[in-house]
XYZ file of C-alpha atoms in Angstrom:
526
model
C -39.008 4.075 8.111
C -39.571 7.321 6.233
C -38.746 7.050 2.208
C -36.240 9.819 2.510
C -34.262 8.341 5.771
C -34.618 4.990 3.391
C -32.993 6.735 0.751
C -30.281 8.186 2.746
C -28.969 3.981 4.391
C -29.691 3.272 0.677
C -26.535 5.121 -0.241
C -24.131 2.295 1.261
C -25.376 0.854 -2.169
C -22.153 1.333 -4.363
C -21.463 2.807 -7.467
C -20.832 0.681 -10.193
C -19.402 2.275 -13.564
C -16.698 0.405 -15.521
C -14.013 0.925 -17.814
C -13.657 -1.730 -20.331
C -15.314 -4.746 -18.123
C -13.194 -3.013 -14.597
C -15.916 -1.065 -12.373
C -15.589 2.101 -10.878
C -16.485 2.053 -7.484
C -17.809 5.669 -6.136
C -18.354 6.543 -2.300
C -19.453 10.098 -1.588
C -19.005 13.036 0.858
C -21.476 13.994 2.798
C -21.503 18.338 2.579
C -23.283 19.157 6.056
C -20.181 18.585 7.689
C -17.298 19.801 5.554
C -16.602 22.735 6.913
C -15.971 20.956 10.464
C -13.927 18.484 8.098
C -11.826 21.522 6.839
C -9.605 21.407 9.957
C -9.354 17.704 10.286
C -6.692 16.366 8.135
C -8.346 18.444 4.484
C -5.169 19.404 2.598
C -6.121 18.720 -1.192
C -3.661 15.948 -1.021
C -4.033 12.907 -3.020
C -3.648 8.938 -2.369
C -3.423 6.232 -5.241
C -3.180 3.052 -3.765
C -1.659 0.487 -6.136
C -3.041 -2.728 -5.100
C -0.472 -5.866 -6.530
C -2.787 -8.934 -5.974
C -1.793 -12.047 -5.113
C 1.198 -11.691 -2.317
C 3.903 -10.116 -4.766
C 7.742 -11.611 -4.775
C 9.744 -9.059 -3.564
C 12.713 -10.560 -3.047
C 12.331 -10.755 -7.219
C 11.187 -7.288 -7.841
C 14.179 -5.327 -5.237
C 16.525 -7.388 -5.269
C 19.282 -7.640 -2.555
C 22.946 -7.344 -3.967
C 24.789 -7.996 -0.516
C 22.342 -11.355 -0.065
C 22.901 -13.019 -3.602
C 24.948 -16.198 -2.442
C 22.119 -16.605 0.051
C 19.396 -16.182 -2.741
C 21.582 -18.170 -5.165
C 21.326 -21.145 -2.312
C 17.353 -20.478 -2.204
C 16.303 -19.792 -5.633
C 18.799 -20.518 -8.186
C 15.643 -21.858 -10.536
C 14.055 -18.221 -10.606
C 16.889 -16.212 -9.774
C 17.882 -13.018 -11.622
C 21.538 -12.553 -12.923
C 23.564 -10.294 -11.098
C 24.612 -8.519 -13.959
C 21.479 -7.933 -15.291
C 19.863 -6.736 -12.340
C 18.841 -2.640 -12.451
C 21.194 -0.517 -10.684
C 19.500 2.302 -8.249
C 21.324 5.858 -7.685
C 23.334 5.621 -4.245
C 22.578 2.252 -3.808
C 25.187 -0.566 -3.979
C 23.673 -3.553 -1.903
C 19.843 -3.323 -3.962
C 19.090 -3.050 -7.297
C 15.456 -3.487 -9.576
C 14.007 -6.388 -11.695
C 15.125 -5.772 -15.443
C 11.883 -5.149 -16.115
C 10.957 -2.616 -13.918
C 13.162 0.788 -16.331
C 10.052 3.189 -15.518
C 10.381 2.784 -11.891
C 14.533 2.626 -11.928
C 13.921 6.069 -13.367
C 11.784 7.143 -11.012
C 13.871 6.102 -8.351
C 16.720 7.510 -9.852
C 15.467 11.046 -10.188
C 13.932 11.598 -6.602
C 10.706 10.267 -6.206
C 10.584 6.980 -4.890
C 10.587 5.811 -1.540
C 11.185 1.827 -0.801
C 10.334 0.655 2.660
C 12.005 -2.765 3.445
C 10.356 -6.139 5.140
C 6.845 -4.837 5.464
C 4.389 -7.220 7.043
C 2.841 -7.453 10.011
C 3.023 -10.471 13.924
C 1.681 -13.979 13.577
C 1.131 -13.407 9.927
C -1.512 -15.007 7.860
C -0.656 -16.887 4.860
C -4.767 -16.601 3.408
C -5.081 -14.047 0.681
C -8.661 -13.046 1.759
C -7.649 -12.809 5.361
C -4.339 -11.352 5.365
C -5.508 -8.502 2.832
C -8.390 -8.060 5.335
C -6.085 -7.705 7.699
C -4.093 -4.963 5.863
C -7.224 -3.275 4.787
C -8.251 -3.277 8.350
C -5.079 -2.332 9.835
C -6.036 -5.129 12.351
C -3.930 -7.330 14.700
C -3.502 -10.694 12.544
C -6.010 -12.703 15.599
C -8.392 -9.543 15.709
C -11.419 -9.096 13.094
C -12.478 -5.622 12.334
C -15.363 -4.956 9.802
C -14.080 -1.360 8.897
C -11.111 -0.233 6.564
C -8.248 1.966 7.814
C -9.454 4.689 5.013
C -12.990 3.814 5.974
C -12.054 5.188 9.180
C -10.058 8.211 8.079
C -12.788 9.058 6.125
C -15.279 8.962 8.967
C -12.823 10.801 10.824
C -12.433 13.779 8.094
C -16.062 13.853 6.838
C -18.397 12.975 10.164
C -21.693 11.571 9.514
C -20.862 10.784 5.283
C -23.968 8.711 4.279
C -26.448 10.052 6.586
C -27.658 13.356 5.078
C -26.530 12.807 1.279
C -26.874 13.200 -1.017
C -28.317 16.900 -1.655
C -30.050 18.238 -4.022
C -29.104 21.669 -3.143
C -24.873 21.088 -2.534
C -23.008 18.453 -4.728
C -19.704 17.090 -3.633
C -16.479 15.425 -4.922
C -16.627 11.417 -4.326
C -15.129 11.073 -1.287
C -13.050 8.000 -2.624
C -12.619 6.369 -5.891
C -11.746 2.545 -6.700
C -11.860 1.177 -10.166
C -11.365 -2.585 -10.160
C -13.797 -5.390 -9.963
C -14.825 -5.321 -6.604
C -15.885 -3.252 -3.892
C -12.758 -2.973 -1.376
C -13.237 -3.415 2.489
C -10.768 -0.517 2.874
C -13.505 1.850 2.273
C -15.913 0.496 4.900
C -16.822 2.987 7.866
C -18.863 2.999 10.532
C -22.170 4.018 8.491
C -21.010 1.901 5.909
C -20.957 2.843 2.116
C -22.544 6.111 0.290
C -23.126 5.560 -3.689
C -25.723 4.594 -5.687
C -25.036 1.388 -8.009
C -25.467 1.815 -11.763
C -24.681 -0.980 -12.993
C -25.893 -0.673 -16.521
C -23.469 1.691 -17.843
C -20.691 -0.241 -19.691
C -17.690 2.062 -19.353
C -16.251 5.219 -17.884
C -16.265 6.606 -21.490
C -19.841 6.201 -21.726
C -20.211 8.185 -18.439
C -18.981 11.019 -20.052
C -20.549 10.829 -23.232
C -23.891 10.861 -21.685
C -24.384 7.331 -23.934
C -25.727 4.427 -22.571
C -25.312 0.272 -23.851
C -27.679 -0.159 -26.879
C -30.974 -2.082 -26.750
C -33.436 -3.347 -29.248
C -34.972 -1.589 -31.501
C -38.407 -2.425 -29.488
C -40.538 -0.995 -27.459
C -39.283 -3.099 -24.629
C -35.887 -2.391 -25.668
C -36.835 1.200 -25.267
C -38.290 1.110 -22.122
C -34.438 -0.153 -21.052
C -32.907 2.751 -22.775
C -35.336 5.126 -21.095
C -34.561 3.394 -17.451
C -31.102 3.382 -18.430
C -30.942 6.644 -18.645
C -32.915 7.841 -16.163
C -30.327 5.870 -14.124
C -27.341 7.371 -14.971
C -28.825 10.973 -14.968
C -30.065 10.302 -11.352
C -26.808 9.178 -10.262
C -25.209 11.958 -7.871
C -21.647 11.988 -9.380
C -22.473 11.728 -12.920
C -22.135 15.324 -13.292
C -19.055 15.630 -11.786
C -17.352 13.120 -13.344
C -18.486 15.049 -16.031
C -17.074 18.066 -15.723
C -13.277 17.052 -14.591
C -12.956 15.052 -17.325
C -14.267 17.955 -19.392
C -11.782 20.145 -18.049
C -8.994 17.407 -18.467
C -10.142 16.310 -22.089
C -7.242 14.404 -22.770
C -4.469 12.692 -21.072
C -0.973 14.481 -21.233
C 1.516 11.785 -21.831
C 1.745 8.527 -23.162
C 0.124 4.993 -21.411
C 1.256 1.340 -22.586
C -1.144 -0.612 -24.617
C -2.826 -3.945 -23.605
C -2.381 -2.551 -19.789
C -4.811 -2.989 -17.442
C -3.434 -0.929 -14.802
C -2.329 1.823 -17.284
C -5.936 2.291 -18.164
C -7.009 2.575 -15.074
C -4.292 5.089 -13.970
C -4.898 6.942 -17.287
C -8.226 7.346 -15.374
C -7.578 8.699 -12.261
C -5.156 11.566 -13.578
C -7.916 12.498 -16.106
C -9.834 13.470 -12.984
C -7.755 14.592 -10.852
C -6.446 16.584 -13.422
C -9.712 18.115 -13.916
C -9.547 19.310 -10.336
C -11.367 16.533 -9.091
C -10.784 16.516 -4.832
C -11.744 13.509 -4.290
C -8.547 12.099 -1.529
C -7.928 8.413 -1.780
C -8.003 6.389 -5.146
C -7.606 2.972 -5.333
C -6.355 0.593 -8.498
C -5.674 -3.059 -9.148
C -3.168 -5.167 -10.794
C -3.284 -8.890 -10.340
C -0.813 -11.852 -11.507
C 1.314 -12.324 -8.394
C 0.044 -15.385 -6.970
C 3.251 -17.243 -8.796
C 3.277 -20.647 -7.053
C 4.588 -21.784 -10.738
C 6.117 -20.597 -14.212
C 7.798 -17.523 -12.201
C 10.085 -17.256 -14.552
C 10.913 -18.256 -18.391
C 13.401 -22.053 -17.535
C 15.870 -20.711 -19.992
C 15.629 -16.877 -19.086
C 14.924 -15.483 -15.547
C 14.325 -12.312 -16.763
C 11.403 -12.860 -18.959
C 7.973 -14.745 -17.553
C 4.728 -14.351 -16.184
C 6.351 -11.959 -13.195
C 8.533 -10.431 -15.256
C 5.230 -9.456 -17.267
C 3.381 -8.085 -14.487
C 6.542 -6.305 -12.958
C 6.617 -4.390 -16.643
C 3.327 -3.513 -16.550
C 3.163 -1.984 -13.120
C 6.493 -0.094 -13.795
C 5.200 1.445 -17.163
C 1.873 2.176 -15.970
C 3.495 3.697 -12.467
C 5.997 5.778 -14.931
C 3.426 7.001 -17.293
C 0.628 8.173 -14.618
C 3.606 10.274 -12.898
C 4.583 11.909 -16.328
C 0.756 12.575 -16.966
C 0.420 14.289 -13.543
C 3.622 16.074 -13.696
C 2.391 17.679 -17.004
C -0.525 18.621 -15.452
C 0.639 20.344 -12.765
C -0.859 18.209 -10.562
C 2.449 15.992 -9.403
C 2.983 17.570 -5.924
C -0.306 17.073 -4.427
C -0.480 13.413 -5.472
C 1.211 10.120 -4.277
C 1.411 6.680 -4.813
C 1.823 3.565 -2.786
C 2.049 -0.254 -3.809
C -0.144 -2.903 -1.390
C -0.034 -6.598 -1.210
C -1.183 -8.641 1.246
C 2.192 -10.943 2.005
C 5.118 -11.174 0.189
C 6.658 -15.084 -0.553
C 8.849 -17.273 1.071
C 12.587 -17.434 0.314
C 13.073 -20.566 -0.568
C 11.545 -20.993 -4.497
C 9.997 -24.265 -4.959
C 10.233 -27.242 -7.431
C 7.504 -25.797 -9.942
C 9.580 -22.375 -10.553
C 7.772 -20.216 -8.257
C 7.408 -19.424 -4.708
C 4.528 -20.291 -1.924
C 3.044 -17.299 0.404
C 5.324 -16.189 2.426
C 5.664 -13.104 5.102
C 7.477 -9.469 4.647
C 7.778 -7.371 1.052
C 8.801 -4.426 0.293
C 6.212 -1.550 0.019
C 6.519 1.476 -2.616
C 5.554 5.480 -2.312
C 6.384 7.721 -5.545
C 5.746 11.197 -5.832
C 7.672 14.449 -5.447
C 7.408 14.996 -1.884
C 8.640 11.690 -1.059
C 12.289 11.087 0.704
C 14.127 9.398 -1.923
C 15.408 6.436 -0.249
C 15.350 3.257 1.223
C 13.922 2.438 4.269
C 15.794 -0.568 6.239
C 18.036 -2.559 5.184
C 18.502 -6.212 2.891
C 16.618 -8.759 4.139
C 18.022 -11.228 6.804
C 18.257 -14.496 4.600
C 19.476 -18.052 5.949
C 22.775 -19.472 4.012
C 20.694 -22.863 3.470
C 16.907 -21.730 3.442
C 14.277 -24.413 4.145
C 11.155 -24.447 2.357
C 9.410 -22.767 6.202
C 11.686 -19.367 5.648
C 10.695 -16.030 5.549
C 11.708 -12.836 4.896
C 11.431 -11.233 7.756
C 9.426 -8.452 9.209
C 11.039 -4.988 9.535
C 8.136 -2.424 9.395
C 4.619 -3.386 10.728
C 2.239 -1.887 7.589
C 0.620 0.537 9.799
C 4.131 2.184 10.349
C 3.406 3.233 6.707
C -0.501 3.785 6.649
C 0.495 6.035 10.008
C 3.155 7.749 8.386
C 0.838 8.610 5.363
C -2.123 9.602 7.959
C -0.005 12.053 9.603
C 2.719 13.460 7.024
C 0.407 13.631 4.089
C -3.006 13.672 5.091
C -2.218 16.097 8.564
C -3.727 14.181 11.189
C -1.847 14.339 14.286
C -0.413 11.245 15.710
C -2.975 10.709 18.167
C -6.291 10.436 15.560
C -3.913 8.782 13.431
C -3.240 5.858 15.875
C -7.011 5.925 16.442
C -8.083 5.217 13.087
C -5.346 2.751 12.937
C -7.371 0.741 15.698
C -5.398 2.405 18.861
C -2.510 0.710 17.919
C 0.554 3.016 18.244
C 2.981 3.029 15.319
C 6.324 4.703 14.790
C 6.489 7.424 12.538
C 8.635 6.749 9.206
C 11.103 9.218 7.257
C 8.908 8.277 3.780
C 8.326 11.747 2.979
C 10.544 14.733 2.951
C 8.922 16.829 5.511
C 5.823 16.472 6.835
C 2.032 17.972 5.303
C 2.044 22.135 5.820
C 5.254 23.059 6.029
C 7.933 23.881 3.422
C 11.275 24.498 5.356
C 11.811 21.518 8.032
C 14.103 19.134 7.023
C 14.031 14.968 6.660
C 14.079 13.838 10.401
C 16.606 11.573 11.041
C 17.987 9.772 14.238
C 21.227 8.009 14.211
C 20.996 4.682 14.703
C 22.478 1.625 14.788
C 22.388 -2.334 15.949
C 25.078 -4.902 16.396
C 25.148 -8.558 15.738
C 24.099 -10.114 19.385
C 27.365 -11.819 20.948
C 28.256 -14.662 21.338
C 25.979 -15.965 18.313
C 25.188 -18.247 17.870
C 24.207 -18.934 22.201
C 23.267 -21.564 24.361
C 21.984 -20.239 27.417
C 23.026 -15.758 27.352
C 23.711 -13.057 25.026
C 24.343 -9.515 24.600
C 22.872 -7.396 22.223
C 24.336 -3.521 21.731
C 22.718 -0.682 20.044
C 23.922 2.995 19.618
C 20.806 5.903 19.935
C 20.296 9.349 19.772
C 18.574 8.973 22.754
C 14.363 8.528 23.058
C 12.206 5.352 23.844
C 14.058 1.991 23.135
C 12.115 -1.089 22.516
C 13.592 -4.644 21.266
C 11.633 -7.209 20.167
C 11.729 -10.740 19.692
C 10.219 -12.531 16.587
C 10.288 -16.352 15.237
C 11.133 -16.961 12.074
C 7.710 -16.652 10.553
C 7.240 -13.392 11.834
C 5.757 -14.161 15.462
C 6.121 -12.026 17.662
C 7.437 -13.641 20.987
C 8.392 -11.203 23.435
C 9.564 -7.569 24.055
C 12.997 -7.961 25.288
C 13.876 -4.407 26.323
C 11.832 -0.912 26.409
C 13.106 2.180 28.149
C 13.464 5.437 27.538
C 17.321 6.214 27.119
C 19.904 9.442 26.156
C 21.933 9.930 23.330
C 24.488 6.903 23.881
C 25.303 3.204 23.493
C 23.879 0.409 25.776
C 23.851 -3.085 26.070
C 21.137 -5.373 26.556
C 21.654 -8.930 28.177
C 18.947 -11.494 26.907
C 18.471 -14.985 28.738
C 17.835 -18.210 26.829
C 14.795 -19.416 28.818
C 12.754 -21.704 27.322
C 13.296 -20.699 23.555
C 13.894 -23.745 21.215
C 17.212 -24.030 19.298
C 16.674 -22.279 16.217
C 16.785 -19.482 14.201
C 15.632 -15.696 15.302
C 15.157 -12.020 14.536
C 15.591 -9.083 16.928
C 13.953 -6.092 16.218
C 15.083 -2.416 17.409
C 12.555 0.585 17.314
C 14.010 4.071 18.623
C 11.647 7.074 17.875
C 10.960 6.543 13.899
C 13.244 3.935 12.958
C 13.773 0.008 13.049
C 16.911 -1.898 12.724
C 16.364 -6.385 12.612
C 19.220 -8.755 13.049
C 19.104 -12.541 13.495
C 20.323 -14.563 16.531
C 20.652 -18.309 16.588
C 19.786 -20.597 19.515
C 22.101 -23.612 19.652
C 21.816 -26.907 22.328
């Protein structure tokens, strides 16, 4: 192999900078094929994800009002009072965790959107798989070694590691994370372009041009010297350089002792500096609470309650900092975890891994409003239940592919692994236009009668017409079967469903017409 094709693979090697102990992952554009990249989903826009590690409770972070005598049955150990719960603008059956003022604001002035039950068939309860999973925008039996963005990056920048980098053209990182790790979301089908310099001890130092001290020796000298040379060879050095020149200082406030705040105060330093690097990616961990949820003699205070606080304030503080920079409409945010928990709390005050959680995009060109409705809880939940699944997760990684990115539906559901998804009303209109209004279909789904059933059943739905599918899911999530799909007109129709061989038990029936979902739950009786 030829030292300069060795060089070019040799980029898949990462970039490692830090900011107080967190790395800062870098993976760059290749330039030979931007201009071909120009009319493939390039808009300027902006994607932080906000990773929440550890399978977040979100039946204790949006909390449903019209389901608290069922989560009073389940949870009465963790549970937040009713009273003090955090009232949302519009919203009468959901309300925030008392901790959580910065994003009760942001809600409450038009720029958050809050997609219900997200999660995914057959779900896995394994944090490394089912966050592979989500990264990979995979079916849950299917193993896929790229990441969704991965993909949409190969898709919007052809060919990224192969000719780069050159000396001649320099280019924005094509994607930024700053956490501890490398994510698989990132992987393509070249791999990873970035060079690792891992000797540099924070961001600040980066832009300083400084480097960790050594001894006062000549050895010690030779390290500075190779230190150096390091970071000076390092292709986004420069550029890192210069945004943060041009955006010396952060415009509003961050929390002290926050992780995620200083990593957020981060990413709006550059992009404030004009940086155009797309897709950004932060970390927050803490919500793996099997135990010590919550404070015994105060629900509202404990270790989620902490990590709740610090996500709101550092959410609320990055929004005000990019908002004063002019930078707030071509930026927005969305919260991943890889499962939420179960319903049922357990004997140590916390809850086990469980199946659907809410999801979370803020930013001005968001639809403010929630997406689905309350969660379908059992009166008496067992330590097995879940919260069900409403929207499959690549309903929202589509919906961000194609409203805020530009890609049309089809490349979208390509990078998504060919699986089709239906479209989602997160965002008020979508990418390139100014004028067309929030799509909306009306839509709605009855309670299946009788229910519960023995042996038949009817279930009725009212469309405004377009393709009709009902689906059938266990209570973990499984899916079963399709029980309907046809393309109908504006109207209401009823669907008979036949026992068969289903088990007495407890169900959820899903409706999807055009971009929306309704769930309900049947029950099988002997």
């Amino acid at each position: 192999m030829k030292r300069r094709d060795f060089l070019k693979m040799s980029t898949m090697a990462t970039l490692a900078y830090s900011i107080n102990g967190n790395p800062i992952h870098a993976y760059g554009e290749e330039h030979a094929m931007s201009m071909i990249a120009k009319t493939r989903g390039n808009n300027d826009n902006i994607l932080v994800l906000i990773q929440m590690n550890g399978g977040n409770d979100g039946l204790n972070t949006i909390i449903p009002l019209d389901k608290y005598s069922e989560l009073s049955n389940a949870r009465s150990n963790i549970l937040i009072n009713q009273a003090d719960v955090l009232p949302l603008t519009g919203q009468i059956t959901t309300g925030f965790h008392p901790a959580m003022t910065g994003l009760q604001d942001l809600y409450n002035t038009g720029r958050m959107n809050i997609i219900q039950g997200v999660s995914y068939p057959s779900p896995n309860f394994s944090h490394f798989r089912s966050t592979d999973i989500m990264f990979s925008a995979s079916d849950s039996n299917v193993n896929v070694d790229t990441g969704w963005i991965g993909r949409y990056l190969d898709f919007r920048f052809p060919g990224a590691p192969l000719n780069y980098p050159d000396p001649n053209i320099f280019m924005d990182p094509l994607s930024i994370q700053i956490g501890s790790s490398i994510s698989s979301l990132f992987s393509g089908a070249n791999g990873l372009n970035g060079l690792a310099v891992s000797s540099i001890d924070n961001f600040y130092q980066i832009l300083s041009g400084t480097v960790d001290p050594a001894p006062a020796t000549p050895a010690g000298n030779e390290l500075t010297y190779i230190r150096f040379i390091a970071q000076q060879t390092q292709a986004y050095t420069q550029v890192l350089q210069n945004a943060a020149a041009l955006q010396a200082t952060n415009l509003a406030p961050y929390p002290a002792n926050n992780n995620l705040a200083d990593q957020l105060k981060i990413v709006a330093r550059l992009i404030g500096g004009g940086l155009k690097t797309p897709v950004y990616m932060v970390n927050i961990g803490g919500f793996d609470t099997h135990d010590n949820q919550v404070d015994d003699l105060d629900h509202k205070i404990g270790d989620h309650a902490n990590q709740l606080k610090k996500l709101s304030e550092a959410i609320a503080a990055f929004q005000a900092d990019i908002t004063l920079m002019g930078k707030a409409d071509k930026v927005t945010g969305c919260t991943v975890t890889e499962f939420g928990r179960r319903v049922k709390s357990n004997a140590s005050v916390g809850t086990d891994h469980g199946a659907g959680a809410p999801m979370i995009v803020f930013g001005t060109k968001v639809n403010p409003n929630i997406i689905g409705t309350s969660p379908n809880l059992p009166a008496n939940a067992t330590a097995s239940d879940n919260v069900p699944m409403q929207h499959d997760f690549r309903q929202v990684f589509g919906t961000i592919l194609v409203d805020w990115f530009g890609l049309n539906a089809t490349d979208a559901s390509t990078i998504l692994n060919g699986n089709p998804f239906q479209w989602l009303p997160i965002f008020k209109w979508a990418v390139g236009t100014t004028e067309t209004p929030i799509r909306s279909t009306q839509l709605t789904l009855e309670q299946n009668f009788p229910n519960p059933f023995r042996s038949h059943t009817t279930i009725r739905f009212t469309s405004g017409g377009g393709m009709a599918q009902i689906v059938l899911y266990d209570q973990v999530g499984k899916m079963l079967k399709v029980l309907y799909e046809n393309e109908v007109p504006a109207g209401t129709f009823d669907v008979g469903v036949d026992r068969d061989a289903l088990p007495a038990g407890i169900y959820y029936y899903q409706l999807h017409v055009g971009s929306q979902s309704l769930t309900e739950k049947m029950v099988i009786v002997n």
